[in-house]
Amino acid sequence: MFMSSSTQKVLKLSAELPLLEHLTLSGNILSYDVDVDAPRVVFPTVHTLVMNQTHTSSWVDLLRICRDHFPALRQLHAASNAITNQAMQLDAASPLSCSSAVEVLDLSHNELSDWSSLTASIGSWPRLHTLSLNGNRLVQVDPPSASSRSFAALSSLSLSDNAVDALNAFPSLEALRLTKNPLLTNVGAAEARMERQDAEQMYLRRILHEQSSLSAGSDKVIQLTHPRLAQLQALYPDIHAAHEAATTGLGTTGSGGGPAALAKSLAKVTFVVMSMNATTMDSMVKSLPLSMTVAQVKAVVEKKYGLRPAEHQLSFRASKKAMPIALDDDGGELGYFGVQDGGELLINDIW
């Protein structure tokens, strides 16, 4: 993380850090003071730019920074910047393409209420597959017209904590988060399908984790406690197969094998820092026991990054395209949340 109020000073880092891939500027009150006539300075290898809480309410300035100085950008995080519909419309009137390669965009906790402004400004981004708009003021989400290519690649959309009361379909949408929206008060089966699948998959992982932690011969207890287990295993065979493979790999005899050992198995995850208060922004790869609690993981974060447990929140995503899952119970085990090998633990400030 770099602390400065001048974009020009930030750009000077490019010469000192030519191989930088992840740049976090969160918490800086940035002003765009770059001489447009001067030779362009770029970060050629930065693929993730985090600009949360930078007071960059000018969407046009933010896109100019991305376009002119971050040619390899794949992820842009611009949460809590008071970005408005008007700011998005100014960009639409005089478009500044941020980057045709941007795949992940986080505009959570801004002041956006008009979906058409978003469509006009970012709907044409050809590779945008993940869009987070949590904590805005959106009331309705309109689908693209039959002749439109807006949000053609969008596969993951998060709209939690808005005022959404109407929602239609997107052509490539696979994951949808809608918690804390009026729409869910009278939601029907069709509209809830994706949200239900997400919940069912998480529930199945939790059952399997619970089953793994019990002694042999406890199948009847699991069946009584979770009567839908067989149905969920049939619905999501990939999750069941992964569990079976892990169990087989650990062996079925001896004190070190069998399902009980699976609960103590390790998941290799990458810690990704997005907090503006961390003492270092270096990512960390670590193998964690699935029986480890969220509180214990937060203690690891405190030791490595200097963030007290009350100052940060954790979420897990299985892949770059997956929607992050909040680890919102300090007493819950990692296995309970479906943490798996190869995923990422995201470290964020508490909003």
mmCIF file of N, CA and C in Angstrom, residues 99-145:
data_model
loop_
_atom_site.group_PDB
_atom_site.id
_atom_site.type_symbol
_atom_site.label_atom_id
_atom_site.label_comp_id
_atom_site.label_asym_id
_atom_site.label_seq_id
_atom_site.Cartn_x
_atom_site.Cartn_y
_atom_site.Cartn_z
ATOM 1 N N SER A 99 -10.367 -0.286 -20.032
ATOM 2 C CA SER A 99 -9.519 -1.313 -20.632
ATOM 3 C C SER A 99 -10.426 -2.407 -21.146
ATOM 4 N N SER A 100 -10.170 -2.844 -22.344
ATOM 5 C CA SER A 100 -11.001 -3.907 -22.909
ATOM 6 C C SER A 100 -10.761 -5.233 -22.216
ATOM 7 N N ALA A 101 -9.756 -5.285 -21.338
ATOM 8 C CA ALA A 101 -9.403 -6.543 -20.679
ATOM 9 C C ALA A 101 -9.926 -6.646 -19.250
ATOM 10 N N VAL A 102 -10.561 -5.604 -18.715
ATOM 11 C CA VAL A 102 -11.043 -5.648 -17.333
ATOM 12 C C VAL A 102 -12.107 -6.734 -17.176
ATOM 13 N N GLU A 103 -11.901 -7.605 -16.184
ATOM 14 C CA GLU A 103 -12.792 -8.743 -15.964
ATOM 15 C C GLU A 103 -13.590 -8.630 -14.675
ATOM 16 N N VAL A 104 -13.032 -7.951 -13.675
ATOM 17 C CA VAL A 104 -13.673 -7.846 -12.362
ATOM 18 C C VAL A 104 -13.771 -6.374 -11.975
ATOM 19 N N LEU A 105 -14.975 -5.932 -11.604
ATOM 20 C CA LEU A 105 -15.193 -4.540 -11.215
ATOM 21 C C LEU A 105 -16.017 -4.505 -9.935
ATOM 22 N N ASP A 106 -15.520 -3.791 -8.929
ATOM 23 C CA ASP A 106 -16.227 -3.641 -7.657
ATOM 24 C C ASP A 106 -16.568 -2.167 -7.445
ATOM 25 N N LEU A 107 -17.860 -1.850 -7.503
ATOM 26 C CA LEU A 107 -18.349 -0.493 -7.267
ATOM 27 C C LEU A 107 -19.279 -0.471 -6.053
ATOM 28 N N SER A 108 -19.021 -1.323 -5.092
ATOM 29 C CA SER A 108 -19.865 -1.417 -3.901
ATOM 30 C C SER A 108 -19.804 -0.136 -3.077
ATOM 31 N N HIS A 109 -20.890 0.112 -2.356
ATOM 32 C CA HIS A 109 -20.967 1.209 -1.390
ATOM 33 C C HIS A 109 -20.678 2.568 -2.028
ATOM 34 N N ASN A 110 -21.246 2.777 -3.205
ATOM 35 C CA ASN A 110 -21.239 4.093 -3.825
ATOM 36 C C ASN A 110 -22.655 4.664 -3.787
ATOM 37 N N GLU A 111 -22.996 5.557 -4.693
ATOM 38 C CA GLU A 111 -24.317 6.202 -4.666
ATOM 39 C C GLU A 111 -25.044 5.994 -5.989
ATOM 40 N N LEU A 112 -25.008 4.784 -6.483
ATOM 41 C CA LEU A 112 -25.587 4.450 -7.780
ATOM 42 C C LEU A 112 -27.012 3.942 -7.609
ATOM 43 N N SER A 113 -27.932 4.520 -8.372
ATOM 44 C CA SER A 113 -29.336 4.117 -8.274
ATOM 45 C C SER A 113 -29.972 3.847 -9.633
ATOM 46 N N ASP A 114 -29.265 4.154 -10.710
ATOM 47 C CA ASP A 114 -29.836 4.042 -12.051
ATOM 48 C C ASP A 114 -29.057 3.014 -12.867
ATOM 49 N N TRP A 115 -29.689 1.898 -13.176
ATOM 50 C CA TRP A 115 -29.019 0.840 -13.923
ATOM 51 C C TRP A 115 -28.620 1.297 -15.316
ATOM 52 N N SER A 116 -29.412 2.167 -15.927
ATOM 53 C CA SER A 116 -29.104 2.616 -17.292
ATOM 54 C C SER A 116 -27.781 3.371 -17.345
ATOM 55 N N SER A 117 -27.429 4.070 -16.262
ATOM 56 C CA SER A 117 -26.137 4.763 -16.215
ATOM 57 C C SER A 117 -24.990 3.761 -16.241
ATOM 58 N N LEU A 118 -25.163 2.670 -15.524
ATOM 59 C CA LEU A 118 -24.144 1.619 -15.524
ATOM 60 C C LEU A 118 -24.032 0.969 -16.898
ATOM 61 N N THR A 119 -25.177 0.712 -17.508
ATOM 62 C CA THR A 119 -25.176 0.090 -18.835
ATOM 63 C C THR A 119 -24.445 0.964 -19.842
ATOM 64 N N ALA A 120 -24.728 2.271 -19.795
ATOM 65 C CA ALA A 120 -24.114 3.193 -20.752
ATOM 66 C C ALA A 120 -22.608 3.294 -20.558
ATOM 67 N N SER A 121 -22.157 3.192 -19.306
ATOM 68 C CA SER A 121 -20.738 3.404 -19.023
ATOM 69 C C SER A 121 -19.900 2.126 -19.119
ATOM 70 N N ILE A 122 -20.392 1.028 -18.554
ATOM 71 C CA ILE A 122 -19.560 -0.180 -18.476
ATOM 72 C C ILE A 122 -20.178 -1.396 -19.169
ATOM 73 N N GLY A 123 -21.380 -1.240 -19.688
ATOM 74 C CA GLY A 123 -22.060 -2.374 -20.312
ATOM 75 C C GLY A 123 -21.347 -2.933 -21.520
ATOM 76 N N SER A 124 -20.517 -2.113 -22.153
ATOM 77 C CA SER A 124 -19.821 -2.560 -23.368
ATOM 78 C C SER A 124 -18.469 -3.204 -23.087
ATOM 79 N N TRP A 125 -18.050 -3.258 -21.823
ATOM 80 C CA TRP A 125 -16.760 -3.873 -21.506
ATOM 81 C C TRP A 125 -16.828 -5.357 -21.864
ATOM 82 N N PRO A 126 -16.079 -5.801 -22.843
ATOM 83 C CA PRO A 126 -16.302 -7.128 -23.429
ATOM 84 C C PRO A 126 -15.951 -8.309 -22.537
ATOM 85 N N ARG A 127 -15.029 -8.114 -21.577
ATOM 86 C CA ARG A 127 -14.583 -9.247 -20.752
ATOM 87 C C ARG A 127 -15.079 -9.177 -19.314
ATOM 88 N N LEU A 128 -15.919 -8.214 -19.001
ATOM 89 C CA LEU A 128 -16.393 -8.047 -17.628
ATOM 90 C C LEU A 128 -17.294 -9.225 -17.242
ATOM 91 N N HIS A 129 -16.788 -10.086 -16.349
ATOM 92 C CA HIS A 129 -17.582 -11.244 -15.945
ATOM 93 C C HIS A 129 -18.053 -11.174 -14.498
ATOM 94 N N THR A 130 -17.432 -10.318 -13.670
ATOM 95 C CA THR A 130 -17.823 -10.216 -12.266
ATOM 96 C C THR A 130 -18.044 -8.753 -11.896
ATOM 97 N N LEU A 131 -19.247 -8.437 -11.415
ATOM 98 C CA LEU A 131 -19.605 -7.062 -11.071
ATOM 99 C C LEU A 131 -20.230 -7.050 -9.682
ATOM 100 N N SER A 132 -19.640 -6.270 -8.770
ATOM 101 C CA SER A 132 -20.154 -6.142 -7.404
ATOM 102 C C SER A 132 -20.704 -4.738 -7.200
ATOM 103 N N LEU A 133 -21.976 -4.667 -6.819
ATOM 104 C CA LEU A 133 -22.652 -3.384 -6.614
ATOM 105 C C LEU A 133 -23.343 -3.358 -5.253
ATOM 106 N N ASN A 134 -22.793 -4.059 -4.290
ATOM 107 C CA ASN A 134 -23.399 -4.119 -2.961
ATOM 108 C C ASN A 134 -23.468 -2.725 -2.336
ATOM 109 N N GLY A 135 -24.522 -2.494 -1.553
ATOM 110 C CA GLY A 135 -24.590 -1.266 -0.775
ATOM 111 C C GLY A 135 -24.791 -0.004 -1.578
ATOM 112 N N ASN A 136 -25.434 -0.093 -2.745
ATOM 113 C CA ASN A 136 -25.801 1.095 -3.508
ATOM 114 C C ASN A 136 -27.292 1.380 -3.320
ATOM 115 N N ARG A 137 -27.913 2.061 -4.278
ATOM 116 C CA ARG A 137 -29.325 2.435 -4.136
ATOM 117 C C ARG A 137 -30.164 1.948 -5.312
ATOM 118 N N LEU A 138 -29.728 0.886 -5.937
ATOM 119 C CA LEU A 138 -30.416 0.380 -7.120
ATOM 120 C C LEU A 138 -31.790 -0.167 -6.754
ATOM 121 N N VAL A 139 -32.772 0.177 -7.577
ATOM 122 C CA VAL A 139 -34.148 -0.256 -7.364
ATOM 123 C C VAL A 139 -34.547 -1.314 -8.378
ATOM 124 N N GLN A 140 -34.052 -1.168 -9.604
ATOM 125 C CA GLN A 140 -34.425 -2.078 -10.680
ATOM 126 C C GLN A 140 -33.210 -2.379 -11.542
ATOM 127 N N VAL A 141 -33.130 -3.609 -12.005
ATOM 128 C CA VAL A 141 -32.054 -4.033 -12.895
ATOM 129 C C VAL A 141 -32.685 -4.472 -14.204
ATOM 130 N N ASP A 142 -32.394 -3.742 -15.267
ATOM 131 C CA ASP A 142 -33.011 -4.016 -16.565
ATOM 132 C C ASP A 142 -32.114 -4.911 -17.403
ATOM 133 N N PRO A 143 -32.684 -5.900 -18.080
ATOM 134 C CA PRO A 143 -31.886 -6.776 -18.932
ATOM 135 C C PRO A 143 -31.515 -6.076 -20.223
ATOM 136 N N PRO A 144 -30.460 -6.502 -20.897
ATOM 137 C CA PRO A 144 -30.124 -5.928 -22.203
ATOM 138 C C PRO A 144 -31.181 -6.317 -23.231
ATOM 139 N N SER A 145 -31.382 -5.451 -24.202
ATOM 140 C CA SER A 145 -32.341 -5.748 -25.266
ATOM 141 C C SER A 145 -31.810 -6.875 -26.146
#
